[in-house]
Amino acid sequence: MAAAAWHRRIEWWFRGAALVAFLIYLPGYQASRSGGLVEVERRLNHPVLLLGAAAVLLVVSMVVQFEFRTRWAQLGCAAVLSPLIVVAVAIGGLMFLFGDDGRLVDRKPDPSRPDHVLTITDVAFSIDPIYRVELLTGSGWTARHWDLGTWDEGDGFRKAEWSGPDRITVTVEHETRVYTVDGDGRLGDPEVTRR
């Protein structure tokens, strides 16, 4: 009976660790939306690492609940699970190290407010660029990001720039969008002009 209780305790440790990994990911996911905190997203929005760890821990917790009585059953289980865990840890570690934030193409501070910065980032995993345009407001842990849009090469992205005090103009092949920035850094709805 002592072995069964020990297995149950270990099983619940693994499930608790899986729950912790999932709960750590939630604020990062929430911060990845427009208006989210930049530092929280940067540190906690790692779905491959955190959700992958939660999945691996859940699988291990399910395996632990089985009682392998023979040495061959134990070795067989270890032979199947060990490579899966190593591959999962390697993929998660590589994603954490290299990240998926993209390559910064341009960074333009507002001439009248240095705490408002327009960024253009190439977020493509391939050769063809995909441009994400964001407004960063504030600094440190209170810095927020506001999404202006994402355009690929087929959309004909041309430029994003400050066109006046608290005004951002994004130009693509067939339209021009002008955004107004509120005093607290929020973006108003764009004025769209077809070209």
C-alpha positions as YAML, in Angstrom:
chain: A
units: angstrom
residues:
- id: 1
  name: MET
  ca: [0.00, 0.00, 0.00]
- id: 2
  name: ALA
  ca: [2.91, 2.32, 0.67]
- id: 3
  name: ALA
  ca: [4.07, 2.02, -2.97]
- id: 4
  name: ALA
  ca: [0.60, 2.93, -4.26]
- id: 5
  name: ALA
  ca: [0.44, 6.00, -2.01]
- id: 6
  name: TRP
  ca: [3.93, 7.04, -3.15]
- id: 7
  name: HIS
  ca: [2.89, 6.68, -6.83]
- id: 8
  name: ARG
  ca: [-0.23, 8.75, -6.20]
- id: 9
  name: ARG
  ca: [1.79, 11.48, -4.48]
- id: 10
  name: ILE
  ca: [4.30, 11.67, -7.37]
- id: 11
  name: GLU
  ca: [1.44, 11.66, -9.88]
- id: 12
  name: TRP
  ca: [-0.10, 14.71, -8.20]
- id: 13
  name: TRP
  ca: [3.27, 16.49, -8.01]
- id: 14
  name: PHE
  ca: [3.61, 16.18, -11.79]
- id: 15
  name: ARG
  ca: [0.02, 17.35, -12.34]
- id: 16
  name: GLY
  ca: [0.59, 20.30, -10.01]
- id: 17
  name: ALA
  ca: [3.76, 21.24, -11.92]
- id: 18
  name: ALA
  ca: [1.79, 21.03, -15.21]
- id: 19
  name: LEU
  ca: [-0.85, 23.35, -13.77]
- id: 20
  name: VAL
  ca: [1.84, 25.80, -12.62]
- id: 21
  name: ALA
  ca: [3.39, 25.87, -16.15]
- id: 22
  name: PHE
  ca: [-0.06, 26.55, -17.64]
- id: 23
  name: LEU
  ca: [-0.83, 29.30, -15.10]
- id: 24
  name: ILE
  ca: [2.54, 30.96, -15.78]
- id: 25
  name: TYR
  ca: [1.72, 31.06, -19.51]
- id: 26
  name: LEU
  ca: [-1.73, 32.71, -19.09]
- id: 27
  name: PRO
  ca: [-0.50, 36.24, -18.18]
- id: 28
  name: GLY
  ca: [1.96, 36.12, -21.09]
- id: 29
  name: TYR
  ca: [-0.81, 35.17, -23.49]
- id: 30
  name: GLN
  ca: [-3.01, 37.97, -22.15]
- id: 31
  name: ALA
  ca: [-0.13, 40.47, -22.46]
- id: 32
  name: SER
  ca: [0.43, 39.48, -26.11]
- id: 33
  name: ARG
  ca: [-2.83, 41.19, -27.08]
- id: 34
  name: SER
  ca: [-2.93, 44.84, -28.08]
- id: 35
  name: GLY
  ca: [-2.54, 47.02, -24.98]
- id: 36
  name: GLY
  ca: [-0.65, 44.32, -23.07]
- id: 37
  name: LEU
  ca: [2.42, 44.83, -20.93]
- id: 38
  name: VAL
  ca: [5.61, 44.47, -22.99]
- id: 39
  name: GLU
  ca: [7.79, 42.90, -20.28]
- id: 40
  name: VAL
  ca: [5.14, 40.38, -19.21]
- id: 41
  name: GLU
  ca: [4.71, 39.27, -22.82]
- id: 42
  name: ARG
  ca: [8.47, 39.07, -23.39]
- id: 43
  name: ARG
  ca: [9.08, 36.95, -20.29]
- id: 44
  name: LEU
  ca: [5.97, 34.73, -20.15]
- id: 45
  name: ASN
  ca: [4.54, 34.39, -23.67]
- id: 46
  name: HIS
  ca: [6.36, 31.16, -24.58]
- id: 47
  name: PRO
  ca: [3.63, 28.72, -25.62]
- id: 48
  name: VAL
  ca: [5.96, 26.03, -26.97]
- id: 49
  name: LEU
  ca: [8.05, 25.98, -23.81]
- id: 50
  name: LEU
  ca: [5.34, 26.37, -21.16]
- id: 51
  name: LEU
  ca: [2.44, 24.53, -22.79]
- id: 52
  name: GLY
  ca: [4.84, 21.84, -24.01]
- id: 53
  name: ALA
  ca: [6.17, 21.42, -20.48]
- id: 54
  name: ALA
  ca: [2.61, 21.16, -19.16]
- id: 55
  name: ALA
  ca: [1.77, 18.47, -21.74]
- id: 56
  name: VAL
  ca: [4.93, 16.47, -20.99]
- id: 57
  name: LEU
  ca: [4.29, 16.67, -17.24]
- id: 58
  name: LEU
  ca: [0.71, 15.48, -17.72]
- id: 59
  name: VAL
  ca: [1.88, 12.50, -19.79]
- id: 60
  name: VAL
  ca: [4.49, 11.63, -17.17]
- id: 61
  name: SER
  ca: [1.85, 11.89, -14.42]
- id: 62
  name: MET
  ca: [-0.36, 9.43, -16.31]
- id: 63
  name: VAL
  ca: [2.53, 7.00, -16.77]
- id: 64
  name: VAL
  ca: [3.45, 7.23, -13.08]
- id: 65
  name: GLN
  ca: [-0.01, 6.03, -12.09]
- id: 66
  name: PHE
  ca: [0.66, 2.69, -13.79]
- id: 67
  name: GLU
  ca: [2.47, 0.11, -11.74]
- id: 68
  name: PHE
  ca: [5.20, -1.61, -13.72]
- id: 69
  name: ARG
  ca: [6.00, -4.78, -11.82]
- id: 70
  name: THR
  ca: [8.69, -6.29, -14.04]
- id: 71
  name: ARG
  ca: [12.05, -4.82, -14.83]
- id: 72
  name: TRP
  ca: [11.38, -5.19, -18.61]
- id: 73
  name: ALA
  ca: [8.18, -3.16, -18.33]
- id: 74
  name: GLN
  ca: [10.05, -0.42, -16.48]
- id: 75
  name: LEU
  ca: [12.89, -0.39, -19.03]
- id: 76
  name: GLY
  ca: [10.43, -0.35, -21.94]
- id: 77
  name: CYS
  ca: [8.54, 2.60, -20.48]
- id: 78
  name: ALA
  ca: [11.79, 4.49, -19.84]
- id: 79
  name: ALA
  ca: [13.00, 3.71, -23.40]
- id: 80
  name: VAL
  ca: [9.82, 5.20, -24.90]
- id: 81
  name: LEU
  ca: [9.45, 8.23, -22.63]
- id: 82
  name: SER
  ca: [13.10, 9.34, -22.35]
- id: 83
  name: PRO
  ca: [13.56, 10.36, -26.02]
- id: 84
  name: LEU
  ca: [10.18, 12.13, -26.02]
- id: 85
  name: ILE
  ca: [11.12, 14.16, -22.97]
- id: 86
  name: VAL
  ca: [14.59, 14.99, -24.35]
- id: 87
  name: VAL
  ca: [13.12, 16.16, -27.69]
- id: 88
  name: ALA
  ca: [10.43, 18.22, -25.95]
- id: 89
  name: VAL
  ca: [12.99, 19.89, -23.66]
- id: 90
  name: ALA
  ca: [15.34, 20.59, -26.60]
- id: 91
  name: ILE
  ca: [12.58, 22.17, -28.72]
- id: 92
  name: GLY
  ca: [11.32, 24.24, -25.78]
- id: 93
  name: GLY
  ca: [14.84, 25.40, -24.91]
- id: 94
  name: LEU
  ca: [15.60, 26.41, -28.49]
- id: 95
  name: MET
  ca: [12.33, 28.32, -28.78]
- id: 96
  name: PHE
  ca: [13.08, 30.10, -25.51]
- id: 97
  name: LEU
  ca: [16.64, 31.01, -26.55]
- id: 98
  name: PHE
  ca: [15.92, 32.14, -30.09]
- id: 99
  name: GLY
  ca: [12.39, 33.37, -29.44]
- id: 100
  name: ASP
  ca: [9.83, 34.30, -32.04]
- id: 101
  name: ASP
  ca: [9.80, 38.06, -31.54]
- id: 102
  name: GLY
  ca: [11.07, 38.74, -35.05]
- id: 103
  name: ARG
  ca: [13.74, 41.08, -36.36]
- id: 104
  name: LEU
  ca: [13.43, 44.79, -35.60]
- id: 105
  name: VAL
  ca: [13.41, 46.70, -38.91]
- id: 106
  name: ASP
  ca: [12.86, 50.26, -37.68]
- id: 107
  name: ARG
  ca: [12.29, 52.12, -34.41]
- id: 108
  name: LYS
  ca: [10.98, 55.71, -34.49]
- id: 109
  name: PRO
  ca: [10.33, 57.75, -31.33]
- id: 110
  name: ASP
  ca: [7.63, 60.43, -31.43]
- id: 111
  name: PRO
  ca: [9.50, 63.75, -31.84]
- id: 112
  name: SER
  ca: [7.35, 65.37, -29.16]
- id: 113
  name: ARG
  ca: [7.11, 62.37, -26.74]
- id: 114
  name: PRO
  ca: [10.13, 60.10, -26.37]
- id: 115
  name: ASP
  ca: [8.05, 57.58, -24.38]
- id: 116
  name: HIS
  ca: [5.96, 56.83, -27.51]
- id: 117
  name: VAL
  ca: [7.91, 54.69, -29.98]
- id: 118
  name: LEU
  ca: [6.77, 53.31, -33.32]
- id: 119
  name: THR
  ca: [8.33, 49.93, -34.17]
- id: 120
  name: ILE
  ca: [8.35, 47.90, -37.36]
- id: 121
  name: THR
  ca: [9.30, 44.25, -36.92]
- id: 122
  name: ASP
  ca: [9.74, 41.49, -39.51]
- id: 123
  name: VAL
  ca: [7.99, 38.51, -37.88]
- id: 124
  name: ALA
  ca: [8.28, 36.09, -40.83]
- id: 125
  name: PHE
  ca: [9.81, 32.63, -40.44]
- id: 126
  name: SER
  ca: [10.64, 32.62, -44.15]
- id: 127
  name: ILE
  ca: [12.47, 34.86, -46.60]
- id: 128
  name: ASP
  ca: [9.36, 36.86, -47.55]
- id: 129
  name: PRO
  ca: [8.90, 39.61, -44.94]
- id: 130
  name: ILE
  ca: [5.81, 40.03, -42.79]
- id: 131
  name: TYR
  ca: [5.78, 43.44, -41.09]
- id: 132
  name: ARG
  ca: [4.17, 44.00, -37.69]
- id: 133
  name: VAL
  ca: [3.73, 47.66, -36.78]
- id: 134
  name: GLU
  ca: [3.27, 48.56, -33.10]
- id: 135
  name: LEU
  ca: [3.24, 51.59, -30.86]
- id: 136
  name: LEU
  ca: [5.16, 51.19, -27.60]
- id: 137
  name: THR
  ca: [4.16, 53.55, -24.78]
- id: 138
  name: GLY
  ca: [5.71, 54.03, -21.38]
- id: 139
  name: SER
  ca: [8.87, 52.42, -20.09]
- id: 140
  name: GLY
  ca: [10.01, 49.58, -17.87]
- id: 141
  name: TRP
  ca: [7.36, 47.26, -16.42]
- id: 142
  name: THR
  ca: [4.53, 49.68, -17.29]
- id: 143
  name: ALA
  ca: [5.37, 49.80, -21.01]
- id: 144
  name: ARG
  ca: [2.50, 48.69, -23.25]
- id: 145
  name: HIS
  ca: [2.29, 47.76, -26.91]
- id: 146
  name: TRP
  ca: [-0.55, 48.70, -29.26]
- id: 147
  name: ASP
  ca: [-0.98, 46.85, -32.56]
- id: 148
  name: LEU
  ca: [-1.45, 48.92, -35.70]
- id: 149
  name: GLY
  ca: [-1.48, 45.91, -37.99]
- id: 150
  name: THR
  ca: [0.48, 43.20, -39.76]
- id: 151
  name: TRP
  ca: [1.14, 43.22, -43.49]
- id: 152
  name: ASP
  ca: [2.94, 40.75, -45.70]
- id: 153
  name: GLU
  ca: [4.75, 41.48, -48.94]
- id: 154
  name: GLY
  ca: [1.60, 40.87, -50.99]
- id: 155
  name: ASP
  ca: [-0.20, 43.68, -49.14]
- id: 156
  name: GLY
  ca: [2.38, 46.16, -50.45]
- id: 157
  name: PHE
  ca: [3.57, 47.60, -47.11]
- id: 158
  name: ARG
  ca: [5.49, 50.82, -47.81]
- id: 159
  name: LYS
  ca: [6.16, 52.66, -44.53]
- id: 160
  name: ALA
  ca: [4.96, 53.67, -41.08]
- id: 161
  name: GLU
  ca: [5.96, 57.05, -39.66]
- id: 162
  name: TRP
  ca: [5.03, 59.88, -37.33]
- id: 163
  name: SER
  ca: [3.12, 62.38, -39.48]
- id: 164
  name: GLY
  ca: [2.56, 64.97, -36.77]
- id: 165
  name: PRO
  ca: [2.15, 65.32, -33.02]
- id: 166
  name: ASP
  ca: [0.39, 62.17, -31.80]
- id: 167
  name: ARG
  ca: [-0.37, 61.04, -35.38]
- id: 168
  name: ILE
  ca: [0.92, 57.90, -37.11]
- id: 169
  name: THR
  ca: [0.55, 57.26, -40.84]
- id: 170
  name: VAL
  ca: [0.85, 53.73, -42.23]
- id: 171
  name: THR
  ca: [1.10, 53.49, -46.01]
- id: 172
  name: VAL
  ca: [0.42, 50.31, -47.96]
- id: 173
  name: GLU
  ca: [-0.02, 49.85, -51.70]
- id: 174
  name: HIS
  ca: [-3.78, 50.50, -51.88]
- id: 175
  name: GLU
  ca: [-4.51, 52.58, -48.77]
- id: 176
  name: THR
  ca: [-3.21, 55.00, -46.17]
- id: 177
  name: ARG
  ca: [-4.19, 54.70, -42.51]
- id: 178
  name: VAL
  ca: [-3.84, 57.61, -40.10]
- id: 179
  name: TYR
  ca: [-3.99, 56.84, -36.37]
- id: 180
  name: THR
  ca: [-4.40, 59.36, -33.57]
- id: 181
  name: VAL
  ca: [-2.63, 58.61, -30.30]
- id: 182
  name: ASP
  ca: [-4.38, 59.62, -27.06]
- id: 183
  name: GLY
  ca: [-2.45, 61.18, -24.18]
- id: 184
  name: ASP
  ca: [-2.28, 57.82, -22.37]
- id: 185
  name: GLY
  ca: [-0.96, 56.09, -25.49]
- id: 186
  name: ARG
  ca: [-4.13, 54.40, -26.73]
- id: 187
  name: LEU
  ca: [-4.80, 54.35, -30.45]
- id: 188
  name: GLY
  ca: [-7.99, 55.72, -31.93]
- id: 189
  name: ASP
  ca: [-9.72, 54.09, -34.89]
- id: 190
  name: PRO
  ca: [-7.78, 54.74, -38.11]
- id: 191
  name: GLU
  ca: [-8.89, 57.10, -40.83]
- id: 192
  name: VAL
  ca: [-8.53, 54.98, -43.98]
- id: 193
  name: THR
  ca: [-8.00, 56.57, -47.38]
- id: 194
  name: ARG
  ca: [-7.97, 54.40, -50.51]
- id: 195
  name: ARG
  ca: [-5.24, 55.11, -53.03]
...
